[in-house]
Amino acid sequence: MKYSLIFKCLLVICFVVISYLVFSRPTYSQSSFEHMDKVGHFGSFFALAWLTYGAFKPKWYWLTSALAAYALLIEVIQGFLPYRSASLADFIADLAGVAAFYIALMSYHKLKSQLARQG
């Protein structure tokens, strides 16, 4: 696909930015929204799923497994950092982001096929 290279470049950038953010010492103050970090995890993994799919078109189980492994690795490493902590809720938010991507993808394909049938 002609957009594959763009998706690959954006995926690398996204992966680097997310890795920096999750492993660096937080310098931001707590948001007025209590679970803002969960929204960040959800959105980050939605984006990673979308970019990985756009770059490589892997089978759903490979993409989900790879991103689940990355999410788990993040939490394990954060458990060893004195200024971070591991969180099962973060891991669940990561997987929810991947699941939401697939729900959106299936919805898109369903809508696209319905529009094609209508003419």
PDB file of C-alpha atoms in Angstrom:
ATOM      1  CA  MET A   1       0.000   0.000   0.000  1.00  0.00           C
ATOM      2  CA  LYS A   2       1.264   3.469  -0.805  1.00  0.00           C
ATOM      3  CA  TYR A   3       0.671   4.781   2.726  1.00  0.00           C
ATOM      4  CA  SER A   4       2.618   1.969   4.388  1.00  0.00           C
ATOM      5  CA  LEU A   5       5.846   3.995   4.656  1.00  0.00           C
ATOM      6  CA  ILE A   6       4.011   6.945   6.214  1.00  0.00           C
ATOM      7  CA  PHE A   7       2.379   4.645   8.766  1.00  0.00           C
ATOM      8  CA  LYS A   8       5.763   3.049   9.540  1.00  0.00           C
ATOM      9  CA  CYS A   9       7.403   6.435  10.124  1.00  0.00           C
ATOM     10  CA  LEU A  10       4.530   7.629  12.311  1.00  0.00           C
ATOM     11  CA  LEU A  11       4.616   4.340  14.224  1.00  0.00           C
ATOM     12  CA  VAL A  12       8.305   4.785  15.054  1.00  0.00           C
ATOM     13  CA  ILE A  13       7.703   8.376  16.180  1.00  0.00           C
ATOM     14  CA  CYS A  14       4.698   7.351  18.275  1.00  0.00           C
ATOM     15  CA  PHE A  15       6.584   4.437  19.844  1.00  0.00           C
ATOM     16  CA  VAL A  16       9.541   6.683  20.772  1.00  0.00           C
ATOM     17  CA  VAL A  17       7.308   9.406  22.238  1.00  0.00           C
ATOM     18  CA  ILE A  18       5.187   6.941  24.232  1.00  0.00           C
ATOM     19  CA  SER A  19       8.275   5.125  25.525  1.00  0.00           C
ATOM     20  CA  TYR A  20       9.824   8.410  26.606  1.00  0.00           C
ATOM     21  CA  LEU A  21       6.656   9.505  28.382  1.00  0.00           C
ATOM     22  CA  VAL A  22       6.076   6.250  30.261  1.00  0.00           C
ATOM     23  CA  PHE A  23       9.681   5.845  31.415  1.00  0.00           C
ATOM     24  CA  SER A  24      10.656   9.437  32.191  1.00  0.00           C
ATOM     25  CA  ARG A  25      10.182  11.157  35.527  1.00  0.00           C
ATOM     26  CA  PRO A  26       6.781  12.880  35.521  1.00  0.00           C
ATOM     27  CA  THR A  27       7.119  16.657  35.602  1.00  0.00           C
ATOM     28  CA  TYR A  28       3.437  17.488  35.285  1.00  0.00           C
ATOM     29  CA  SER A  29       0.995  18.209  38.060  1.00  0.00           C
ATOM     30  CA  GLN A  30      -2.010  16.027  38.729  1.00  0.00           C
ATOM     31  CA  SER A  31      -4.880  16.837  36.441  1.00  0.00           C
ATOM     32  CA  SER A  32      -8.279  17.820  37.767  1.00  0.00           C
ATOM     33  CA  PHE A  33      -9.520  14.625  36.088  1.00  0.00           C
ATOM     34  CA  GLU A  34      -8.543  11.770  38.415  1.00  0.00           C
ATOM     35  CA  HIS A  35      -7.931   9.069  35.795  1.00  0.00           C
ATOM     36  CA  MET A  36      -6.371  11.169  33.051  1.00  0.00           C
ATOM     37  CA  ASP A  37      -3.408   8.769  32.884  1.00  0.00           C
ATOM     38  CA  LYS A  38      -5.803   5.934  31.942  1.00  0.00           C
ATOM     39  CA  VAL A  39      -7.143   8.064  29.084  1.00  0.00           C
ATOM     40  CA  GLY A  40      -3.538   8.579  27.985  1.00  0.00           C
ATOM     41  CA  HIS A  41      -2.846   4.846  28.051  1.00  0.00           C
ATOM     42  CA  PHE A  42      -6.066   4.110  26.159  1.00  0.00           C
ATOM     43  CA  GLY A  43      -5.363   6.728  23.483  1.00  0.00           C
ATOM     44  CA  SER A  44      -1.711   5.771  23.124  1.00  0.00           C
ATOM     45  CA  PHE A  45      -2.488   2.121  22.502  1.00  0.00           C
ATOM     46  CA  PHE A  46      -5.381   2.964  20.185  1.00  0.00           C
ATOM     47  CA  ALA A  47      -2.874   5.011  18.155  1.00  0.00           C
ATOM     48  CA  LEU A  48      -0.227   2.274  18.274  1.00  0.00           C
ATOM     49  CA  ALA A  49      -2.779  -0.305  17.082  1.00  0.00           C
ATOM     50  CA  TRP A  50      -3.955   1.969  14.260  1.00  0.00           C
ATOM     51  CA  LEU A  51      -0.431   2.801  13.098  1.00  0.00           C
ATOM     52  CA  THR A  52       0.765  -0.809  13.356  1.00  0.00           C
ATOM     53  CA  TYR A  53      -2.247  -1.988  11.381  1.00  0.00           C
ATOM     54  CA  GLY A  54      -1.690   0.693   8.752  1.00  0.00           C
ATOM     55  CA  ALA A  55       2.015  -0.125   8.491  1.00  0.00           C
ATOM     56  CA  PHE A  56       1.931  -3.923   8.430  1.00  0.00           C
ATOM     57  CA  LYS A  57      -1.687  -5.224   8.298  1.00  0.00           C
ATOM     58  CA  PRO A  58      -0.897  -8.015  10.793  1.00  0.00           C
ATOM     59  CA  LYS A  59      -3.423 -10.610  11.901  1.00  0.00           C
ATOM     60  CA  TRP A  60      -5.387  -9.343  14.903  1.00  0.00           C
ATOM     61  CA  TYR A  61      -3.824 -11.859  17.269  1.00  0.00           C
ATOM     62  CA  TRP A  62      -0.247 -10.855  16.333  1.00  0.00           C
ATOM     63  CA  LEU A  63      -0.955  -7.154  16.746  1.00  0.00           C
ATOM     64  CA  THR A  64      -2.809  -7.689  20.020  1.00  0.00           C
ATOM     65  CA  SER A  65      -0.084  -9.996  21.350  1.00  0.00           C
ATOM     66  CA  ALA A  66       2.719  -7.603  20.426  1.00  0.00           C
ATOM     67  CA  LEU A  67       1.007  -4.602  21.989  1.00  0.00           C
ATOM     68  CA  ALA A  68       0.020  -6.607  25.084  1.00  0.00           C
ATOM     69  CA  ALA A  69       3.675  -7.618  25.479  1.00  0.00           C
ATOM     70  CA  TYR A  70       4.770  -3.975  25.141  1.00  0.00           C
ATOM     71  CA  ALA A  71       2.122  -2.893  27.678  1.00  0.00           C
ATOM     72  CA  LEU A  72       3.279  -5.573  30.104  1.00  0.00           C
ATOM     73  CA  LEU A  73       6.922  -4.603  29.587  1.00  0.00           C
ATOM     74  CA  ILE A  74       6.052  -0.981  30.366  1.00  0.00           C
ATOM     75  CA  GLU A  75       4.418  -1.957  33.651  1.00  0.00           C
ATOM     76  CA  VAL A  76       7.252  -4.305  34.664  1.00  0.00           C
ATOM     77  CA  ILE A  77       9.882  -1.621  34.009  1.00  0.00           C
ATOM     78  CA  GLN A  78       7.797   1.031  35.772  1.00  0.00           C
ATOM     79  CA  GLY A  79       7.652  -1.269  38.791  1.00  0.00           C
ATOM     80  CA  PHE A  80      11.435  -0.954  39.107  1.00  0.00           C
ATOM     81  CA  LEU A  81      11.601   2.824  38.623  1.00  0.00           C
ATOM     82  CA  PRO A  82      11.567   4.751  41.914  1.00  0.00           C
ATOM     83  CA  TYR A  83       9.494   7.579  40.449  1.00  0.00           C
ATOM     84  CA  ARG A  84       6.922   5.323  38.714  1.00  0.00           C
ATOM     85  CA  SER A  85       4.693   2.447  39.741  1.00  0.00           C
ATOM     86  CA  ALA A  86       3.289  -0.564  37.952  1.00  0.00           C
ATOM     87  CA  SER A  87      -0.479  -0.613  37.542  1.00  0.00           C
ATOM     88  CA  LEU A  88      -2.850  -3.334  36.415  1.00  0.00           C
ATOM     89  CA  ALA A  89      -5.366  -0.589  35.573  1.00  0.00           C
ATOM     90  CA  ASP A  90      -2.867   0.952  33.128  1.00  0.00           C
ATOM     91  CA  PHE A  91      -2.372  -2.441  31.467  1.00  0.00           C
ATOM     92  CA  ILE A  92      -6.141  -2.873  31.154  1.00  0.00           C
ATOM     93  CA  ALA A  93      -6.465   0.652  29.689  1.00  0.00           C
ATOM     94  CA  ASP A  94      -3.766  -0.254  27.136  1.00  0.00           C
ATOM     95  CA  LEU A  95      -5.640  -3.391  26.058  1.00  0.00           C
ATOM     96  CA  ALA A  96      -8.921  -1.465  25.968  1.00  0.00           C
ATOM     97  CA  GLY A  97      -7.308   0.962  23.511  1.00  0.00           C
ATOM     98  CA  VAL A  98      -6.344  -1.936  21.233  1.00  0.00           C
ATOM     99  CA  ALA A  99      -9.848  -3.431  21.514  1.00  0.00           C
ATOM    100  CA  ALA A 100     -11.415  -0.055  20.718  1.00  0.00           C
ATOM    101  CA  PHE A 101      -9.271   0.178  17.595  1.00  0.00           C
ATOM    102  CA  TYR A 102     -10.589  -3.172  16.381  1.00  0.00           C
ATOM    103  CA  ILE A 103     -14.169  -2.197  17.165  1.00  0.00           C
ATOM    104  CA  ALA A 104     -13.665   1.011  15.167  1.00  0.00           C
ATOM    105  CA  LEU A 105     -12.028  -0.926  12.316  1.00  0.00           C
ATOM    106  CA  MET A 106     -14.876  -3.446  12.146  1.00  0.00           C
ATOM    107  CA  SER A 107     -17.425  -0.624  12.234  1.00  0.00           C
ATOM    108  CA  TYR A 108     -15.596   1.150   9.421  1.00  0.00           C
ATOM    109  CA  HIS A 109     -15.555  -1.985   7.231  1.00  0.00           C
ATOM    110  CA  LYS A 110     -19.226  -2.669   7.940  1.00  0.00           C
ATOM    111  CA  LEU A 111     -20.210   0.896   7.050  1.00  0.00           C
ATOM    112  CA  LYS A 112     -18.026   0.826   3.941  1.00  0.00           C
ATOM    113  CA  SER A 113     -19.647  -2.393   2.688  1.00  0.00           C
ATOM    114  CA  GLN A 114     -23.145  -1.056   3.396  1.00  0.00           C
ATOM    115  CA  LEU A 115     -22.396   2.098   1.409  1.00  0.00           C
ATOM    116  CA  ALA A 116     -20.958   0.035  -1.453  1.00  0.00           C
ATOM    117  CA  ARG A 117     -24.121  -2.077  -1.620  1.00  0.00           C
ATOM    118  CA  GLN A 118     -26.269   1.052  -1.764  1.00  0.00           C
ATOM    119  CA  GLY A 119     -24.537   2.115  -4.890  1.00  0.00           C
TER     120      GLY A 119
END
